[in-house]
Short mmCIF file of C-alpha atoms and ligand atoms in Angstrom, two decimals:
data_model
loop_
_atom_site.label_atom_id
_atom_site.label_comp_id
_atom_site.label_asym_id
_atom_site.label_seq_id
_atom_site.Cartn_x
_atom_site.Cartn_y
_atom_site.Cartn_z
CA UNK A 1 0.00 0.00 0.00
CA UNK A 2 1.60 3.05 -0.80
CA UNK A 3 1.25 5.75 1.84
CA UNK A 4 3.74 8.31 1.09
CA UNK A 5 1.71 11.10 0.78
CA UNK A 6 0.62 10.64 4.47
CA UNK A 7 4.17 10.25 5.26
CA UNK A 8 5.11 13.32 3.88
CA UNK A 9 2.06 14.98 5.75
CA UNK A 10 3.06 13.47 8.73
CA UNK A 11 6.75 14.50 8.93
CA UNK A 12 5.33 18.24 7.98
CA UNK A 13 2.38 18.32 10.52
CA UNK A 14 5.07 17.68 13.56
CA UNK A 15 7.01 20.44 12.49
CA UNK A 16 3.95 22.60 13.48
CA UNK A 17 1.54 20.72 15.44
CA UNK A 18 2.15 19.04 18.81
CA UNK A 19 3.05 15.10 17.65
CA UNK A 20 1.63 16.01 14.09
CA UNK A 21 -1.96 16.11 14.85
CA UNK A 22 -5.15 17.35 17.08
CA UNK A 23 -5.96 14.61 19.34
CA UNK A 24 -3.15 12.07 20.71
CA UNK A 25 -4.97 8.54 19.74
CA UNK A 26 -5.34 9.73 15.89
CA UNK A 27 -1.47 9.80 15.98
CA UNK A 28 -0.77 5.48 16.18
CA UNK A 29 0.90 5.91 18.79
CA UNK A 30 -0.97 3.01 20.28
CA UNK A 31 0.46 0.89 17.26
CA UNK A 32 3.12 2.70 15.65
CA UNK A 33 3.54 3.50 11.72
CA UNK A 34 1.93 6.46 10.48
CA UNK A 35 -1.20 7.59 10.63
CA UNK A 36 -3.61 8.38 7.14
CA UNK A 37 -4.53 11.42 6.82
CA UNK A 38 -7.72 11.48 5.27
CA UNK A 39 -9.10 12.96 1.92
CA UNK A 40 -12.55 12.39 2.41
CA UNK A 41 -15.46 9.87 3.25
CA UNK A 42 -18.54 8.14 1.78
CA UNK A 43 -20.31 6.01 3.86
CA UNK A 44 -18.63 3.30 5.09
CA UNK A 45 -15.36 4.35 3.45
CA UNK A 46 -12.53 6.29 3.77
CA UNK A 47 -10.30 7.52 1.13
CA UNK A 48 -6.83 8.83 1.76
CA UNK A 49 -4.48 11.14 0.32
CA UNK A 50 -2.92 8.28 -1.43
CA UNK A 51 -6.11 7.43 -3.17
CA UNK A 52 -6.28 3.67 -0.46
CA UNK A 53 -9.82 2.95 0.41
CA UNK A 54 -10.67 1.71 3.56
CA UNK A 55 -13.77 0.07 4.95
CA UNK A 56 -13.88 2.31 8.63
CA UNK A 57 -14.65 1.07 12.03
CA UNK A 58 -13.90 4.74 13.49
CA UNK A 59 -16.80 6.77 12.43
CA UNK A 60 -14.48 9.58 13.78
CA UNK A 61 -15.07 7.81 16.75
CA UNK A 62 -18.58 7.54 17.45
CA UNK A 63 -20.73 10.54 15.71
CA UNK A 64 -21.05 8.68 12.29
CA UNK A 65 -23.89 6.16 13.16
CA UNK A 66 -25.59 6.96 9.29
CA UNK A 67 -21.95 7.07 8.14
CA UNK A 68 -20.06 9.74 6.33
CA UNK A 69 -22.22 12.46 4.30
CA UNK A 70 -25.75 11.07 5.45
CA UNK A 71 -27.77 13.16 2.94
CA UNK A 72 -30.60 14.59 5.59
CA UNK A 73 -27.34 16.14 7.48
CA UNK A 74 -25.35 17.60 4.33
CA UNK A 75 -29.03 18.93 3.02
CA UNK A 76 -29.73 20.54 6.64
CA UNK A 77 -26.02 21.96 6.78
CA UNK A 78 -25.81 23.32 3.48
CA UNK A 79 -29.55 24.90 3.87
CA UNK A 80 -28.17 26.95 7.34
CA UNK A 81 -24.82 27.99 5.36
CA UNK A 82 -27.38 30.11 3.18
CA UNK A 83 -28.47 32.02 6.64
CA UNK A 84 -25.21 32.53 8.75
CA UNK A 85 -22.53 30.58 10.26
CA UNK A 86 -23.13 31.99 14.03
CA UNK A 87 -25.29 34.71 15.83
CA UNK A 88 -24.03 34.92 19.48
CA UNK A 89 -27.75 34.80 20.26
CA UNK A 90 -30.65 32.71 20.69
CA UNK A 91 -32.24 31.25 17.30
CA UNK A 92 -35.52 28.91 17.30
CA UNK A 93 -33.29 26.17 15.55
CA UNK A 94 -31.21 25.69 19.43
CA UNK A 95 -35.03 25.19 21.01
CA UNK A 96 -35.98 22.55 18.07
CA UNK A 97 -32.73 20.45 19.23
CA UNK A 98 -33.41 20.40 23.10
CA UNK A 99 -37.10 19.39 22.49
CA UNK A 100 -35.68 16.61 20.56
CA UNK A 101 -33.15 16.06 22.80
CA UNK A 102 -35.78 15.70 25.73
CA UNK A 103 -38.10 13.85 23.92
CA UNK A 104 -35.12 11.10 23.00
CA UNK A 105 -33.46 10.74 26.06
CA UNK A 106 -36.13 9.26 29.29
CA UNK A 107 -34.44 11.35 31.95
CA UNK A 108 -33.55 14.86 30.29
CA UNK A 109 -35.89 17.48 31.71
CA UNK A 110 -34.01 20.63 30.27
CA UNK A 111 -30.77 20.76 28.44
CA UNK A 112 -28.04 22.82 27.97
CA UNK A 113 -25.81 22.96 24.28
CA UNK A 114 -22.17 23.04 24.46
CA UNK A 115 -19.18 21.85 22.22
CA UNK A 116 -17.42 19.16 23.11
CA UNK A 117 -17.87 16.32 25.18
CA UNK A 118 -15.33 17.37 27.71
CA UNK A 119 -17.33 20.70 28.27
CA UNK A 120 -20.12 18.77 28.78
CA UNK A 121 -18.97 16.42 31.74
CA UNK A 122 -16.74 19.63 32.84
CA UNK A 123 -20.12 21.67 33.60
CA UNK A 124 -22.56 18.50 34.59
CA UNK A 125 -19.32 17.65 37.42
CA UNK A 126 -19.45 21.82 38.49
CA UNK A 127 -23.35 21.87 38.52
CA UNK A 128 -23.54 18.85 40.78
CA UNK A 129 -20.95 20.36 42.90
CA UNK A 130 -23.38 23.52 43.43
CA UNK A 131 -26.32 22.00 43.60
CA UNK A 132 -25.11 19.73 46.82
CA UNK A 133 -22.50 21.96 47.96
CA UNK A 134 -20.38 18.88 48.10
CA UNK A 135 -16.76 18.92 46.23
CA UNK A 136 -15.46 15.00 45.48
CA UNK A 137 -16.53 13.61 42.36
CA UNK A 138 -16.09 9.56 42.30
CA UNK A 139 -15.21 8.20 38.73
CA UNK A 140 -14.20 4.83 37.42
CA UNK A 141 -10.54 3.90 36.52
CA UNK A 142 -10.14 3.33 32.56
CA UNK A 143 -13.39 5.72 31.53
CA UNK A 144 -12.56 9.04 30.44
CA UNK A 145 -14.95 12.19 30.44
CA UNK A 146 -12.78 14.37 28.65
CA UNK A 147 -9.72 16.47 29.49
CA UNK A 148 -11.07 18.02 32.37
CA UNK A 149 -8.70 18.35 35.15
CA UNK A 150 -10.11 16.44 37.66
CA UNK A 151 -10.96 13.61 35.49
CA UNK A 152 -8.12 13.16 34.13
CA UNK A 153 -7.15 10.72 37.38
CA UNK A 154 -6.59 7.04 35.98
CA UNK A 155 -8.30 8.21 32.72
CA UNK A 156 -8.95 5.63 29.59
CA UNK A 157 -8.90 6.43 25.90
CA UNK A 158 -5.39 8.47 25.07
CA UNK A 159 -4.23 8.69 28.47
CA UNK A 160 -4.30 4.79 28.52
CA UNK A 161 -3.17 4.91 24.93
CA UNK A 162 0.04 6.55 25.91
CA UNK A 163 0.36 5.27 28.99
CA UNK A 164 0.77 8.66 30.34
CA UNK A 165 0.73 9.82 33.90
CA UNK A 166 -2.37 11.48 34.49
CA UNK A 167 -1.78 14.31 36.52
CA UNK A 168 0.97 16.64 34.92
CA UNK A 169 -0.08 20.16 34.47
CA UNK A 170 -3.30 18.83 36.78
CA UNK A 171 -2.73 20.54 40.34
CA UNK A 172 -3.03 18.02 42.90
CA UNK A 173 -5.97 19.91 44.71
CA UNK A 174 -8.02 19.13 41.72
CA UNK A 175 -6.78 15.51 41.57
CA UNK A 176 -7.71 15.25 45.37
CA UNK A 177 -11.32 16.08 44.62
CA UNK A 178 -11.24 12.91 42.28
CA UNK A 179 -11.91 9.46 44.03
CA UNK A 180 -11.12 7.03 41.35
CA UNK A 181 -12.26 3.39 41.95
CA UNK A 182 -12.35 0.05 39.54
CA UNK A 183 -15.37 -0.49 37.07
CA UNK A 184 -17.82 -2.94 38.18
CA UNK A 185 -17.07 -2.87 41.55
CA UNK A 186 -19.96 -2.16 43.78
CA UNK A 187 -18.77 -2.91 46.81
CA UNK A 188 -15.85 -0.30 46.52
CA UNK A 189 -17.87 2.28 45.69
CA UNK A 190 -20.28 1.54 48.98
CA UNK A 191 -17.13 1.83 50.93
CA UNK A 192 -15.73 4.75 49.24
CA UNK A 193 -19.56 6.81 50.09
CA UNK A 194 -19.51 4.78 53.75
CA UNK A 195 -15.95 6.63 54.41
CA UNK A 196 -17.09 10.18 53.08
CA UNK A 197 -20.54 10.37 51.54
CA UNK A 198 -21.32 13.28 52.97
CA UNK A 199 -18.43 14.88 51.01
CA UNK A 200 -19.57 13.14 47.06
CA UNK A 201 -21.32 15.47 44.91
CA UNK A 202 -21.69 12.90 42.15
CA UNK A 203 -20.81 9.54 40.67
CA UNK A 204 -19.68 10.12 37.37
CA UNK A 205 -20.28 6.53 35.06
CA UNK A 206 -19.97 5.95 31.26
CA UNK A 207 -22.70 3.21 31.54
CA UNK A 208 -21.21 1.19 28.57
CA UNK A 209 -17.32 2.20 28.92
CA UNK A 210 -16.24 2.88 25.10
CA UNK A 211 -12.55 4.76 26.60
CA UNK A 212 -10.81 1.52 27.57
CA UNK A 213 -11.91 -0.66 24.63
CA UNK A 214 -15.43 -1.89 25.05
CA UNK A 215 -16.59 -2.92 28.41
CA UNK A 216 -20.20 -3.28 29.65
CA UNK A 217 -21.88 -3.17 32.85
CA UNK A 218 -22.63 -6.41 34.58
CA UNK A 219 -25.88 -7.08 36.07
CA UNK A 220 -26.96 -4.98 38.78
CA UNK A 221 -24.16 -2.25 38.87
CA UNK A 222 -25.34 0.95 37.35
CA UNK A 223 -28.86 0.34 39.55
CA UNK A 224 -26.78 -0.07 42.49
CA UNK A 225 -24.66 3.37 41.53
CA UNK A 226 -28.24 4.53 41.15
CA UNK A 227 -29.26 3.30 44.92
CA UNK A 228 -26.36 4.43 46.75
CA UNK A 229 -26.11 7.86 45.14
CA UNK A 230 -29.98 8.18 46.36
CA UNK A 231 -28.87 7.15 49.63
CA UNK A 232 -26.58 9.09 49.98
CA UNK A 233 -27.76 12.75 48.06
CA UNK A 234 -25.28 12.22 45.77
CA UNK A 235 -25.93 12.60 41.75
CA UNK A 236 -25.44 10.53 39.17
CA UNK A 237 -23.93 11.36 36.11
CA UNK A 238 -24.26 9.41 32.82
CA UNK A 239 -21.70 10.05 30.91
CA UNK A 240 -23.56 8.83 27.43
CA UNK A 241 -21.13 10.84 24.90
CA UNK A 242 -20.30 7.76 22.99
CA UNK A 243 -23.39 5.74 24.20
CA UNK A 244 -26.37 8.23 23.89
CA UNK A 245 -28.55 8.01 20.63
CA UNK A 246 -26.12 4.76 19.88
CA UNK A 247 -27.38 1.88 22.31
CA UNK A 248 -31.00 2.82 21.60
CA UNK A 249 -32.76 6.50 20.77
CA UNK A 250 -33.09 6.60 24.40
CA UNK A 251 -29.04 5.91 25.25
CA UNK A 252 -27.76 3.15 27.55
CA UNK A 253 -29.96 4.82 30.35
CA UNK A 254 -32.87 3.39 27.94
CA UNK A 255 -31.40 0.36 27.24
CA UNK A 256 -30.65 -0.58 30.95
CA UNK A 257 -33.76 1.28 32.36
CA UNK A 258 -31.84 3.61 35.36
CA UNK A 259 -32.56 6.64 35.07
CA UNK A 260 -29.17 9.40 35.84
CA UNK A 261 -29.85 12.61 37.73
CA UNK A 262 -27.88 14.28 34.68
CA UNK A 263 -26.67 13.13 31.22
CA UNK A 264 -24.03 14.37 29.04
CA UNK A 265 -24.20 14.07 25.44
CA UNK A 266 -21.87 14.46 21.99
CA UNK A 267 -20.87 12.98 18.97
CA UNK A 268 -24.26 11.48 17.62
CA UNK A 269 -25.73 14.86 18.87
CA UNK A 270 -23.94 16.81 16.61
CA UNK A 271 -24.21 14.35 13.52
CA UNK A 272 -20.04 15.03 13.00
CA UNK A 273 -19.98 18.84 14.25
CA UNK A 274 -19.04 20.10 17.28
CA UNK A 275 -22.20 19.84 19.37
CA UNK A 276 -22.69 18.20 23.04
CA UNK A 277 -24.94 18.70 25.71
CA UNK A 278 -25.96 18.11 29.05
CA UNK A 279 -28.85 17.87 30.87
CA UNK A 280 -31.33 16.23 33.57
CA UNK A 281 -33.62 16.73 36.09
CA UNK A 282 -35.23 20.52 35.96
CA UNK A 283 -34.78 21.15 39.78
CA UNK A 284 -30.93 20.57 38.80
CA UNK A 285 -30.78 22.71 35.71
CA UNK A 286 -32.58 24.96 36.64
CA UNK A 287 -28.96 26.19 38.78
CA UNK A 288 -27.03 26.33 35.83
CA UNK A 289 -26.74 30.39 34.92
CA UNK A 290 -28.33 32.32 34.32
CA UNK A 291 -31.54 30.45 35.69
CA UNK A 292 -29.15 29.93 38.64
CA UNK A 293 -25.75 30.34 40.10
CA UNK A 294 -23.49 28.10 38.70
CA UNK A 295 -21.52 29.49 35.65
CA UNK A 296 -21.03 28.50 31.87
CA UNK A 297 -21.06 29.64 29.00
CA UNK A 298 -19.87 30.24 24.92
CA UNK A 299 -19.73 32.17 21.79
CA UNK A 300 -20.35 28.92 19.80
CA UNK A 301 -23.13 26.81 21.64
CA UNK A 302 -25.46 26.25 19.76
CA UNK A 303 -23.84 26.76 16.49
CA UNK A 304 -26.13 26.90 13.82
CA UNK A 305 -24.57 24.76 11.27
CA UNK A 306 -23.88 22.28 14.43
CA UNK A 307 -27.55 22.66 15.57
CA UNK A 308 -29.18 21.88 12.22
CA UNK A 309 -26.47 18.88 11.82
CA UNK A 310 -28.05 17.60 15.20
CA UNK A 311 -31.48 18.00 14.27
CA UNK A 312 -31.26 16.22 11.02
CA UNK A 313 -29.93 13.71 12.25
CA UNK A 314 -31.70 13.12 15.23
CA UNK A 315 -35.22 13.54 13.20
CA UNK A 316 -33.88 10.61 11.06
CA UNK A 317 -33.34 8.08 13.95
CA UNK A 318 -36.80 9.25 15.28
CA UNK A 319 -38.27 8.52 11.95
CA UNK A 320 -36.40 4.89 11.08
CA UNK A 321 -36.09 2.81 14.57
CA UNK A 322 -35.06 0.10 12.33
CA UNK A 323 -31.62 1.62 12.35
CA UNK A 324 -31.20 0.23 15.49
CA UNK A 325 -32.25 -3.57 14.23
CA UNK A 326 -29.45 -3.11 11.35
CA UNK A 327 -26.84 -2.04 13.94
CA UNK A 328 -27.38 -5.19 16.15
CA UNK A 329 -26.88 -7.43 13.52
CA UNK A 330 -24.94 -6.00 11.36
CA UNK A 331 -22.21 -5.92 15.07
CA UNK A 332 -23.60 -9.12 15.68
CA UNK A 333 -22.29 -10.58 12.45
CA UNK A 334 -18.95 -8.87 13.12
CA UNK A 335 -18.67 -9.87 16.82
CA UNK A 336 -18.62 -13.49 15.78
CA UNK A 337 -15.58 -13.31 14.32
CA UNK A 338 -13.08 -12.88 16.55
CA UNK A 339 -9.60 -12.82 15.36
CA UNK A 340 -6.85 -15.49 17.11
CA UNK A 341 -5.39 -14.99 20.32
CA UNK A 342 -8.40 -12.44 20.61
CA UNK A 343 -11.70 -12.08 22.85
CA UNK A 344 -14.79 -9.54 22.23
CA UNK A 345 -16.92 -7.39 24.13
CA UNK A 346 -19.99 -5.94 22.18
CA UNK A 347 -23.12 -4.00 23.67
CA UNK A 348 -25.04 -2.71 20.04
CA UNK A 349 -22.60 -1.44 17.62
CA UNK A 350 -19.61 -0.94 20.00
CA UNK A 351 -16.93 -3.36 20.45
CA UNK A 352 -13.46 -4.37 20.98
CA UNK A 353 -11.58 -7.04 20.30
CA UNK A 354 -9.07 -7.13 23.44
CA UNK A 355 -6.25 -9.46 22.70
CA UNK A 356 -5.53 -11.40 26.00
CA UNK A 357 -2.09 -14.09 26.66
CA UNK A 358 -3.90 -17.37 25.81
CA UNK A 359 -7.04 -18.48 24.73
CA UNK A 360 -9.24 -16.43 23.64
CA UNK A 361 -12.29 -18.50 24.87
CA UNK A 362 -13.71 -17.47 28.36
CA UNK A 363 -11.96 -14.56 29.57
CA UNK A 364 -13.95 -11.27 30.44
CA UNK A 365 -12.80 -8.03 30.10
CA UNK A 366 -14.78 -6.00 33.27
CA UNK A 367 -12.82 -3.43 34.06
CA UNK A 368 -9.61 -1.69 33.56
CA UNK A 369 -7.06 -3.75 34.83
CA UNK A 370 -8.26 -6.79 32.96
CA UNK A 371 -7.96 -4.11 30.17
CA UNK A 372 -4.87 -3.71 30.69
CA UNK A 373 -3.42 -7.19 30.34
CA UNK A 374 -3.89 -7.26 26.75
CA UNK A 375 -1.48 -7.92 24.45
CA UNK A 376 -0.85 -4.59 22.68
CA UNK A 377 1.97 -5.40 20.71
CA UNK A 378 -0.51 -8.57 19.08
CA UNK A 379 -3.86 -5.78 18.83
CA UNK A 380 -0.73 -3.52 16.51
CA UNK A 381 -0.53 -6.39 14.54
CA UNK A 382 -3.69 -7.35 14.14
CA UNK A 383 -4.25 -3.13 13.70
CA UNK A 384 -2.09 -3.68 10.50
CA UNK A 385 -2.77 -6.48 9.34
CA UNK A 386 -6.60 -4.91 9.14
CA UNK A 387 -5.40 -1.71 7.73
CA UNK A 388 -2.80 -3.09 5.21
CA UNK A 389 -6.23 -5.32 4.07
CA UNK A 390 -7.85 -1.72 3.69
CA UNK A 391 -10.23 -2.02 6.71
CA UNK A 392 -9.04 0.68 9.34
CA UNK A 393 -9.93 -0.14 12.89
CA UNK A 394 -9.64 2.71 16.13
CA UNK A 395 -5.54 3.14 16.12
CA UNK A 396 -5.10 1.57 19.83
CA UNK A 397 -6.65 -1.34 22.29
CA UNK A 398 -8.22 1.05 24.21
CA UNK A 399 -10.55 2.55 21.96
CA UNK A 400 -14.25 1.02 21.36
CA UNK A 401 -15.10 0.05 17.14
CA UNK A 402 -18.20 1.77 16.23
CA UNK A 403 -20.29 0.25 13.30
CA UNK A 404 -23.04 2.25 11.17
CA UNK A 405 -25.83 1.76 9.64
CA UNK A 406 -23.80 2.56 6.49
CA UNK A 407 -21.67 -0.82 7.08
CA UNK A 408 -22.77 -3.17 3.91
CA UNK A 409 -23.30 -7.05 4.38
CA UNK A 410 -20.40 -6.80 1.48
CA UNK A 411 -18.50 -4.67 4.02
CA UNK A 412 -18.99 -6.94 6.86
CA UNK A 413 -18.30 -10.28 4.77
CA UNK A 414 -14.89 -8.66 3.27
CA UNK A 415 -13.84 -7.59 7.41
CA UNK A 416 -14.67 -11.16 8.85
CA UNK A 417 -12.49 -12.60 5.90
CA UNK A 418 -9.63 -10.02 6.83
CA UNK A 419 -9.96 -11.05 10.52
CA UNK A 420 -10.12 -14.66 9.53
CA UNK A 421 -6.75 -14.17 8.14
CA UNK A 422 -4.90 -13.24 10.76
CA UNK A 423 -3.04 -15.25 12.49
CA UNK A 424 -1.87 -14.24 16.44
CA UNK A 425 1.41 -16.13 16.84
CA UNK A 426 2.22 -13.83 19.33
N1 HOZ B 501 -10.65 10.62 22.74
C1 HOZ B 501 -11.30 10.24 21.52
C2 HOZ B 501 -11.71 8.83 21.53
N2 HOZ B 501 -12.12 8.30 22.74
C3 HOZ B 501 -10.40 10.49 20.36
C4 HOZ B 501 -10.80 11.70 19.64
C5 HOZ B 501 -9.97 11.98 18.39
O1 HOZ B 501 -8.80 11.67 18.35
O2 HOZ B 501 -10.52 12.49 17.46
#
């Protein structure tokens, strides 16, 4: 495969930009060579500068769940670009999104737009901080909410990627209000609110972790983060940035049927622009400013072109709930194939295939330490071999694959042949 324009991209971009690009995983770190930079997509596909064509598992890492260039989104983008790119001001378009928003998602009473997913868990973390007057924040060791300072401790996604130590630059009064304690572990987190739950303002969860690989809940733990944060006054905090309008319409909160005091939202949300949100109960929102006390705020939430993206796109999964069908199979088709030396973990259309010492058959992946046994230097291999085969996976073990609706049973037959061809030999 010849990838020299990339290369020569590459070697430019880190003459100018911090390890040659805008976000750490995108650089293959995780599995070394160099990453493609990309000249455009079409549903399933991505083309490089090169002119290779790659079946994607990336979906730029969660938003594309119609694919690249779903027509009701490029129609709605390129009908706003005709208006105004941004106002700095209210417009009815930002009032059509939260209704849908609330309508979608069971426990969202009122919402807020923002545009990332990190300013989305930074302001639900802040709000539930005012609204208990309580300052720790628990989290879960491998998920990751975003760069926010605080939650960077034990973080997943690049952090893990890297193998980075999570604090520098973080002062350690910020890390202190972070209790950080092992996915799937109820009892740890009863002893963590027994020792000082009068001091927790929230628990924040993702309730499918996508940031170190795949890893689901098991039975019975986000309803028991649900009964000891009622116990205790404490809020819980869904992060669903990767998992909301992706697991069902309604999120994973839907799918597993607790309800979070607040939600944070991205990726899908936006349709592929920056849009996220957050949102909950109405007594709760109603402190964020300037209903209430507690501060945020910015020139570009609610972005028109970002707004109208959302809308579209959330209008279409309204209006075809047979996406959702297509996704389970289509990831259930994939899921069966597990390449050697490899085991899966799959809720909907997000997996990983975690390569573990030994057999494959068996072993669970719960939490991040398991996560961390994998064999990275067999998932780079297996990373190439895909890529090399023209089907490019998420650049690192600790990333979840997302499939579309896009994904053909052609594209899906060619991947399970690629995968079938590799051999672990580690
Ligand atoms: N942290 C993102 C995935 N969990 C990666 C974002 C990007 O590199 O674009």
């Amino acid at each position: 495969m010849n990838t020299s324009q990339s290369e020569a991209l590459f070697a430019r971009a880190k003459q100018s930009i911090p390890g040659g690009v805008n976000s750490p995983v995108r650089a293959f770190r995780g599995v070394g060579g160099t990453p493609r930079f990309i000249a455009r997509g079409e549903g399933s596909h991505l083309f490089d500068v090169d002119g290779n064509e790659y079946i994607e598992y990336v979906g730029s890492w969660g938003p594309l769940i119609l694919g690249h260039r779903p027509k009701p989104v490029i129609d709605a983008i390129a009908a706003v670009l005709e208006l105004g790119t941004s106002f700095g001001a209210p417009t009815a378009r930002e009032l059509e999104l939260a209704e849908l928003i609330i309508d979608a998602v069971p426990s969202v009473e009122m919402v807020r737009l923002v545009n990332s997913g990190t300013e989305a868990c930074m302001s639900a973390i802040r709000l539930a901080r005012g609204f208990t007057g309580r300052d720790l924040t628990v989290k879960f060791e491998g998920c990751y909410h975003g760069h926010v300072d605080s939650l960077l401790v034990k973080a997943g996604s690049g952090v893990a990627t890297l193998s980075l130590p999570d604090t520098v630059g973080v002062p350690a009064a910020f890390s202190e209000t972070t209790i950080a304690l092992p996915y799937n572990d109820l009892d740890q987190v009863e002893e963590a609110f027994r020792a000082q739950g009068d001091r927790i303002a929230s628990i924040i969860v993702e309730p499918v972790v996508g940031n170190m690989g795949c890893v689901p809940p098991e039975p019975g733990f986000l309803q028991g983060l649900r009964r000891v944060t009622e116990q205790y006054g404490a809020l819980l905090i869904f992060d669903e940035v990767m998992t909301g309008f992706r697991l069902s319409r309604g999120g994973a909160q839907q799918l597993y049927g607790v309800s979070p005091d607040l939600t944070t939202l991205g990726k899908i949300v936006g349709a592929g622009l920056p849009l996220a949100a957050y949102g909950g109960r109405a007594d709760i929102m109603s402190k964020v400013a300037p209903a209430g006390p507690v501060y945020q705020a910015g020139t570009l939430s609610g972005n028109p072109l970002a707004v109208s993206a959302g809308i579209a796109m959330l209008t279409y999964l309204e209006k075809h709930p047979e996406v959702y069908d297509r996704l389970e199979k289509s990831s259930a088709e994939l899921a069966a194939c597990v390449p050697a030396g490899a085991c899966v973990n799959r809720v909907g259309s997000m997996m990983t295939y975690f390569f573990q010492d030994g057999s494959a058959h068996g072993r669970h992946v719960r939490n991040y330490e398991d996560a961390k046994r994998s064999n990275t230097a067999v998932f780079s291999r297996f990373f190439h071999h895909m890529l090399e085969r023209g089907v490019y996976l998420p650049p690192s073990q600790f990333e979840a694959a997302f499939v579309s609706a896009a994904h053909t049973p052609q594209d899906l037959a060619y991947t399970a042949q690629v995968i079938r061809e590799f051999a672990a030999n580690p």
